[in-house]
mmCIF file of C-alpha atoms in Angstrom:
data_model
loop_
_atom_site.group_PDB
_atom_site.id
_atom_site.type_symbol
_atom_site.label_atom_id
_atom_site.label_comp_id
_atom_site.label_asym_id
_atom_site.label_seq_id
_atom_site.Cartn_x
_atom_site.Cartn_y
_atom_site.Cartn_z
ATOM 1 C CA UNK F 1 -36.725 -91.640 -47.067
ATOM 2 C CA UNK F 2 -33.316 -92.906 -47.793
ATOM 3 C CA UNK F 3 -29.566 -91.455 -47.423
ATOM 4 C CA UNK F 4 -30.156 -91.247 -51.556
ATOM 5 C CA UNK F 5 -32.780 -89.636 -51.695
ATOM 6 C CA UNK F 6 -32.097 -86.495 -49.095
ATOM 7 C CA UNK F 7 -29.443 -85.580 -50.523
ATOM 8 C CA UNK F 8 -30.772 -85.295 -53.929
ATOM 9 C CA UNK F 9 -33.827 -83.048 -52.284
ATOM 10 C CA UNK F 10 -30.868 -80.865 -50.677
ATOM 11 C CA UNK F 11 -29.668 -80.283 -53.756
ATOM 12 C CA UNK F 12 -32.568 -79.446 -55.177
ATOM 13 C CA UNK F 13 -33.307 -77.100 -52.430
ATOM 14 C CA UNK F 14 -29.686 -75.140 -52.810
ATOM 15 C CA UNK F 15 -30.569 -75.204 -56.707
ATOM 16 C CA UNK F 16 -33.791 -73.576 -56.685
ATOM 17 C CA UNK F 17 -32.338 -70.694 -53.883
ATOM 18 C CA UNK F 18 -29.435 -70.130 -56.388
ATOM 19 C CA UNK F 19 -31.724 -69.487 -58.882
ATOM 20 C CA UNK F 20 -33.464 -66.421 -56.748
ATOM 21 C CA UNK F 21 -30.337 -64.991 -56.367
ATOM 22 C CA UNK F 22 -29.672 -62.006 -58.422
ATOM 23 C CA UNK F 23 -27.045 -61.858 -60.850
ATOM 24 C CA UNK F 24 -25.112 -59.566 -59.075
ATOM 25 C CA UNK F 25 -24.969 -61.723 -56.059
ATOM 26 C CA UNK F 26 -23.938 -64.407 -57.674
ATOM 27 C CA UNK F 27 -20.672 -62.976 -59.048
ATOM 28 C CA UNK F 28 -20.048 -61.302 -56.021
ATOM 29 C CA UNK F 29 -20.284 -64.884 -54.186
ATOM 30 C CA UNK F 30 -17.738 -66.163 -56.936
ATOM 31 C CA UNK F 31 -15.182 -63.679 -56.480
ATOM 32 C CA UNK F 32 -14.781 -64.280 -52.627
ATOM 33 C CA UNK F 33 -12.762 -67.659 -52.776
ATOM 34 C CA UNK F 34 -10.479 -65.161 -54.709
ATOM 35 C CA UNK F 35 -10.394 -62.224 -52.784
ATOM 36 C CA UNK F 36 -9.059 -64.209 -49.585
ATOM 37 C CA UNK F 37 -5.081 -63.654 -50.399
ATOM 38 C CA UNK F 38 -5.806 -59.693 -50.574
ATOM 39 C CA UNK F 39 -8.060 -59.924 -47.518
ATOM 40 C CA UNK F 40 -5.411 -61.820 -45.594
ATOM 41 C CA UNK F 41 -3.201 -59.033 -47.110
ATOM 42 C CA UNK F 42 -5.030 -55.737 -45.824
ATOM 43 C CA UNK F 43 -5.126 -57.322 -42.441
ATOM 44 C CA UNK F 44 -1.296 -57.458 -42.001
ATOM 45 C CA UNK F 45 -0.785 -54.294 -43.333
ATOM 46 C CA UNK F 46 -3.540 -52.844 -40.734
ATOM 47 C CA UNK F 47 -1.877 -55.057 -38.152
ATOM 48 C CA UNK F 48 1.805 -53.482 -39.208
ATOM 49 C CA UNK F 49 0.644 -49.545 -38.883
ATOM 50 C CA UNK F 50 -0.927 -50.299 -35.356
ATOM 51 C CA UNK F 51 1.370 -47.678 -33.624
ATOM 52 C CA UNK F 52 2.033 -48.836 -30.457
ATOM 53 C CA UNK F 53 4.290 -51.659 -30.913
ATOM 54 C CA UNK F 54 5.290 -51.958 -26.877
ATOM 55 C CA UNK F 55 1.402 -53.027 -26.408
ATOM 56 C CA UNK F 56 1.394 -55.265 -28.933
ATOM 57 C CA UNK F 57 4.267 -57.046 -28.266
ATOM 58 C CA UNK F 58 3.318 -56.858 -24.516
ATOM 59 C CA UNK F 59 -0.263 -59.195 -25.509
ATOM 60 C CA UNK F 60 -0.317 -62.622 -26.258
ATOM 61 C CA UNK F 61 -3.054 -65.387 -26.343
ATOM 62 C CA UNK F 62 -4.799 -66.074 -24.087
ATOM 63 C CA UNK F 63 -2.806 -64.146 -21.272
ATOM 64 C CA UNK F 64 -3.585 -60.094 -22.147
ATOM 65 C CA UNK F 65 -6.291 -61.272 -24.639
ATOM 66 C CA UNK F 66 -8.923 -58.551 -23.377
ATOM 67 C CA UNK F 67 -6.056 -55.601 -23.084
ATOM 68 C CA UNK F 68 -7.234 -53.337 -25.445
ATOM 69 C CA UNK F 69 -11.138 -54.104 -24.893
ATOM 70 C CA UNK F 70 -13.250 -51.872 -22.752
ATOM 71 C CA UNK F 71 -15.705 -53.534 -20.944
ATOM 72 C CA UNK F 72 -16.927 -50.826 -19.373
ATOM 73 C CA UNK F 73 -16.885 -49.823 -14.943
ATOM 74 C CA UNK F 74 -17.702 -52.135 -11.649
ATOM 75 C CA UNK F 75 -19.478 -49.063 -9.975
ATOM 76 C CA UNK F 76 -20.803 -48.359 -6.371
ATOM 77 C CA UNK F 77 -21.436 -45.048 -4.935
ATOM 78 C CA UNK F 78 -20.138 -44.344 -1.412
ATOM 79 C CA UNK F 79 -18.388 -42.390 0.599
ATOM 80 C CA UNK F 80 -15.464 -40.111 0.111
ATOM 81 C CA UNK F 81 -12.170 -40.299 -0.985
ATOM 82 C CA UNK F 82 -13.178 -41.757 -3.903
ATOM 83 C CA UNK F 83 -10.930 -44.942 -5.462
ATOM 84 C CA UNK F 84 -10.318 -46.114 -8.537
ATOM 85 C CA UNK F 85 -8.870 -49.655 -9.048
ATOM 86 C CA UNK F 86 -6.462 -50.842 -11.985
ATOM 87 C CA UNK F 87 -5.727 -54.286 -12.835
ATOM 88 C CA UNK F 88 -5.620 -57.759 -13.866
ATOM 89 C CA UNK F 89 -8.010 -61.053 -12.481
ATOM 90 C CA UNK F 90 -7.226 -60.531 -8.632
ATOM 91 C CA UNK F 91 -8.494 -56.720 -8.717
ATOM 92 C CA UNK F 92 -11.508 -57.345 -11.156
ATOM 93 C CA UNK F 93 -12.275 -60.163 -8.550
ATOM 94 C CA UNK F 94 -13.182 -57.908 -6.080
ATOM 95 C CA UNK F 95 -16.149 -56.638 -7.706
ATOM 96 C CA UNK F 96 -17.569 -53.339 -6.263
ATOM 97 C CA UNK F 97 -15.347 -53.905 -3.041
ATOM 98 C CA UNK F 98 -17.952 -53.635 -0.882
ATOM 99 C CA UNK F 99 -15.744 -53.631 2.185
ATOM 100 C CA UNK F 100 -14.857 -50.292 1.502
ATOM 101 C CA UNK F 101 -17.262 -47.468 2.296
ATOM 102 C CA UNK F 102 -15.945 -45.808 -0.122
ATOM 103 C CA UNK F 103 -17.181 -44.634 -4.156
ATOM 104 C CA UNK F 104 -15.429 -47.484 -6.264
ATOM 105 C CA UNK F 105 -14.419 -47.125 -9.439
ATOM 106 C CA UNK F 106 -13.055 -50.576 -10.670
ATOM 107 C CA UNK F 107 -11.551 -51.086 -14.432
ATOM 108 C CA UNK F 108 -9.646 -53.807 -13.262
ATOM 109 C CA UNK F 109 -9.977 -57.133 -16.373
ATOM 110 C CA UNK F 110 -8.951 -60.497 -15.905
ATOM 111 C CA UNK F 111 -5.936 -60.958 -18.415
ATOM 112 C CA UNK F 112 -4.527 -57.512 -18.312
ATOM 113 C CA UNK F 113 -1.024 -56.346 -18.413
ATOM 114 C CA UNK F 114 0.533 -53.299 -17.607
ATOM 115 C CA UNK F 115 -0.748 -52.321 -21.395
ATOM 116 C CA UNK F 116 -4.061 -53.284 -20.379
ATOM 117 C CA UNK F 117 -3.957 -50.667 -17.366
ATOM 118 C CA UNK F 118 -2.639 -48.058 -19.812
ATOM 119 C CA UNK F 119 -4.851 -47.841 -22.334
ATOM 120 C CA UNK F 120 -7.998 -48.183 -19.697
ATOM 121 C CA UNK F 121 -6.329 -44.634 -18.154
ATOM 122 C CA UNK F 122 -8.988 -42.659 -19.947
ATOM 123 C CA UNK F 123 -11.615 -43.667 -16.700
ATOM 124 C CA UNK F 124 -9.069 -41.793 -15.136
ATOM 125 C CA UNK F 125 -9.443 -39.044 -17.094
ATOM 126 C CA UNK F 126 -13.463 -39.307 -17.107
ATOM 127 C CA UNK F 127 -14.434 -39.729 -13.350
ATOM 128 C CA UNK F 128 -10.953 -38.132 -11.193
ATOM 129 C CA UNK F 129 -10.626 -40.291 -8.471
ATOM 130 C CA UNK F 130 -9.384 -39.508 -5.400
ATOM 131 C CA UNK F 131 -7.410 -42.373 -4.762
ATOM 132 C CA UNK F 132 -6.209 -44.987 -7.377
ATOM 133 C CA UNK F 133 -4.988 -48.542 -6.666
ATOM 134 C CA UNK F 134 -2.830 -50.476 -9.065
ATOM 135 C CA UNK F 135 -2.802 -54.156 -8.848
ATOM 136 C CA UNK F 136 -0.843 -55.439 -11.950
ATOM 137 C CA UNK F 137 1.526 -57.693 -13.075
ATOM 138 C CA UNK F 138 0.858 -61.276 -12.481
ATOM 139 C CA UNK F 139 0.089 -61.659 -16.732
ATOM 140 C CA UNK F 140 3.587 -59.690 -17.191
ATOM 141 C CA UNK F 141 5.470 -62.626 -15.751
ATOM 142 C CA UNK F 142 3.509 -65.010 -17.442
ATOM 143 C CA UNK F 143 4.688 -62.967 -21.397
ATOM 144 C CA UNK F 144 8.315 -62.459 -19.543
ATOM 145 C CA UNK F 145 7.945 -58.709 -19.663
ATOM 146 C CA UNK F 146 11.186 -57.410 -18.974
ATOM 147 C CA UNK F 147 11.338 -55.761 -15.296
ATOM 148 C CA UNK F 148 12.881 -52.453 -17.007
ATOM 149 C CA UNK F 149 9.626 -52.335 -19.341
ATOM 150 C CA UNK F 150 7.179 -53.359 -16.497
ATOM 151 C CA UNK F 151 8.703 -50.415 -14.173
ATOM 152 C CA UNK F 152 8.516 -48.000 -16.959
ATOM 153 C CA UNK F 153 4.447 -49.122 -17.905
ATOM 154 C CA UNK F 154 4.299 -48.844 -13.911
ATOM 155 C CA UNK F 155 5.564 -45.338 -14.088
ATOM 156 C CA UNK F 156 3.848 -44.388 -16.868
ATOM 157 C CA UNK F 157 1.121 -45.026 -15.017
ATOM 158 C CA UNK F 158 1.818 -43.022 -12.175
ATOM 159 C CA UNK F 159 2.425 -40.321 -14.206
ATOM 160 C CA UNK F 160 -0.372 -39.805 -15.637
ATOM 161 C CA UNK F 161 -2.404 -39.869 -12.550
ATOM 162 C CA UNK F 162 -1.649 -36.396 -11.348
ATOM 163 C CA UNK F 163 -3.540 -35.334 -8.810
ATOM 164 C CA UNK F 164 -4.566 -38.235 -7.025
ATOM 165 C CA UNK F 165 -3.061 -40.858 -4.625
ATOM 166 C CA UNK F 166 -1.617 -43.795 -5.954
ATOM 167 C CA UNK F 167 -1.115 -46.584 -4.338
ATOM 168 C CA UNK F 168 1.074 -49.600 -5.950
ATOM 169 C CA UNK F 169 0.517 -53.297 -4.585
ATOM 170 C CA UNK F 170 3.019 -55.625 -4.264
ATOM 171 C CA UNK F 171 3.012 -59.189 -6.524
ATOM 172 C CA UNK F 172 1.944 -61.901 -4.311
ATOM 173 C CA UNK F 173 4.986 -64.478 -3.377
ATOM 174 C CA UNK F 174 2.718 -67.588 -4.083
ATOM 175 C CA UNK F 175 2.820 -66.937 -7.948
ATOM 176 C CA UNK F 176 4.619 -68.598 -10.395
ATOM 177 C CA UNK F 177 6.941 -67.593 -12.193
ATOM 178 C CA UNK F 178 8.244 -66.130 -8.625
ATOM 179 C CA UNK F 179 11.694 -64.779 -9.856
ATOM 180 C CA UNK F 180 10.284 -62.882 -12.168
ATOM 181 C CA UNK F 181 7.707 -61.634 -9.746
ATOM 182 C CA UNK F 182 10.473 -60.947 -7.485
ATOM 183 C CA UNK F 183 12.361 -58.557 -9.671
ATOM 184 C CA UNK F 184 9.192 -56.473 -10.635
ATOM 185 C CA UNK F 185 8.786 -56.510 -6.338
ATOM 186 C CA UNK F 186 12.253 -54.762 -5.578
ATOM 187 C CA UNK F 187 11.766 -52.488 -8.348
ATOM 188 C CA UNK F 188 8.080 -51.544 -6.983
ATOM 189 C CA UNK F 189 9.884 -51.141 -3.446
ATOM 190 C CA UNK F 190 11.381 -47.966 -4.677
ATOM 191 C CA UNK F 191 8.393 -46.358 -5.259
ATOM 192 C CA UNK F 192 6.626 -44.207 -2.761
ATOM 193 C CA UNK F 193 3.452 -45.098 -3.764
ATOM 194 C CA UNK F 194 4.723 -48.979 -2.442
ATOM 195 C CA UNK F 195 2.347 -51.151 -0.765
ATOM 196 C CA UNK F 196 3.746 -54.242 0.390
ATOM 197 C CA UNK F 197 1.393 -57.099 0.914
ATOM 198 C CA UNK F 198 2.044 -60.406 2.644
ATOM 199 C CA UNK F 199 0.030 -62.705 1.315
ATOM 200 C CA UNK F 200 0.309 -66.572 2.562
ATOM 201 C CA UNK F 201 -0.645 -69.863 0.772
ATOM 202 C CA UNK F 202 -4.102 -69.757 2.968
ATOM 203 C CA UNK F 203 -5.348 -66.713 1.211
ATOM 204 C CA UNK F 204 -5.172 -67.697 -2.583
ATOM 205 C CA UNK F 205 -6.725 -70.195 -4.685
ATOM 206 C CA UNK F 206 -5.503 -73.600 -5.354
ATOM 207 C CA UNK F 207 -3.622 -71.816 -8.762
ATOM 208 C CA UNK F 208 -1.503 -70.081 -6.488
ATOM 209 C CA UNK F 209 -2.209 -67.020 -8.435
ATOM 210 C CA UNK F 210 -6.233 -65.510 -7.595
ATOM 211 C CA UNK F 211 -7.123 -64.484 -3.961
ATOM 212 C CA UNK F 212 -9.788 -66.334 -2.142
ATOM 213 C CA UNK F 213 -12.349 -64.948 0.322
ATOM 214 C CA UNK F 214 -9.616 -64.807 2.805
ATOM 215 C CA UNK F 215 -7.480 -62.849 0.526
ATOM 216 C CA UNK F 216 -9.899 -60.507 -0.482
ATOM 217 C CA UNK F 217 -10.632 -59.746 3.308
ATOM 218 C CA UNK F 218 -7.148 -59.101 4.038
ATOM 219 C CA UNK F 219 -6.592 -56.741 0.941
ATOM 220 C CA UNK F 220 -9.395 -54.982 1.707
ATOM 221 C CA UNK F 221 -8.415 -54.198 5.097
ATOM 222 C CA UNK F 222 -4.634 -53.225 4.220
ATOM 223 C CA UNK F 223 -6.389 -50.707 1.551
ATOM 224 C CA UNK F 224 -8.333 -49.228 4.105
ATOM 225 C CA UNK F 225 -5.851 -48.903 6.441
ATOM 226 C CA UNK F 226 -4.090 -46.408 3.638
ATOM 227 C CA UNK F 227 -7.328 -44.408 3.436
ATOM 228 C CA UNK F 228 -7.488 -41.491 5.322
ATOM 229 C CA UNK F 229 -11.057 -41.048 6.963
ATOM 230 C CA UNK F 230 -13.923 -39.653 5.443
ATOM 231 C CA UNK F 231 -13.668 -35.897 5.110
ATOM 232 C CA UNK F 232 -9.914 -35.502 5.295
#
């Protein structure tokens, strides 16, 4: 069969479906070319009452893409305290943390800002942890999130925490863009619930940015070192 004549059998094919359509259908499928400028309309106006602004403005693509999506809990049961981890790539990367012997709780995502963390607070709210670890702010340099903003999500975060331990990690020194990453660092220092990590060009990734095995190994024992012992 020729070029010719399969295209004239195509169109004979869409003809004869057309014709089973009902009539209803068929002015419905008209009217959609038309209907796209008030779609594209309803969507902005949507997009305009979304009321918090901060988060929005906070999430770009691709960096924070996944900040307001829940994807749900990296759960193992264990021992006591109980810990719940917040974060971005690095902490999600860590899966169940199975060097701890403790319960993990981790709602870490990769892409997530200090938005991200706050809106995922409601796992918080859901299983009480014990202990919770927040490991943010790598994808706040990469938007330029202003260090006053970042320090307020970070306290915001705090905040609503009450009850449990919080512990706040430093940003690694191999990321880029460091200065940035620096002034979210002295800011952290002032925190009690300050962790500060040393992490050196042997224990991340070739991107400077996620931790390798060697990393993970070393985080894991600085978090346990802040634990106290089962029972206490």
């Amino acid at each position: 069969m020729n070029h010719s004549n399969m295209f004239d059998l195509r169109k004979e094919l869409v003809r004869n479906s057309y014709q089973k359509v009902t009539p209803f259908t068929k002015k419905f499928l008209c009217v959609i070319p038309k209907m796209q400028p008030a779609l594209f309309l309803i969507f902005f106006i949507i997009l305009g009452c979304y009321d918090n602004t901060n988060d929005l403005k906070n999430t770009q693509f691709p960096v924070g893409f996944f900040n307001y999506i829940d994807t749900g809990v990296q759960h193992r049961q264990g021992n006591t305290p109980s810990i719940m981890i917040f974060g971005d790539s690095r902490m999600y990367g860590g899966g169940t943390w199975d060097g701890l012997d403790n319960t993990v709780f981790n709602c870490a995502y990769p892409g997530t800002t200090t938005s991200g963390v706050i809106y995922r607070l409601h796992y918080f709210d859901e299983y009480r942890p014990d202990i919770v670890i927040i490991g943010v702010g790598i994808n706040n340099t990469f938007i330029n999130t202003a260090p006053e903003e970042y320090i307020r999500d970070i306290r915001k975060i705090i905040d609503h925490c009450k009850g449990a331990r919080v512990i706040v990690l430093s940003i690694p020194q191999t990321i880029i863009p460091q200065e940035l990453a620096d002034e979210y660092n002295v800011l952290l220092s002032e925190l009690p619930e300050y962790l500060k990590l040393d992490f050196t060009s042997d224990m991340m990734e070739a991107d400077g940015t996620h931790f390798n095995s060697k990393g993970y190994e070393y985080l894991t024992k600085k978090i346990s070192e802040t634990i106290p012992p089962k029972g206490e």
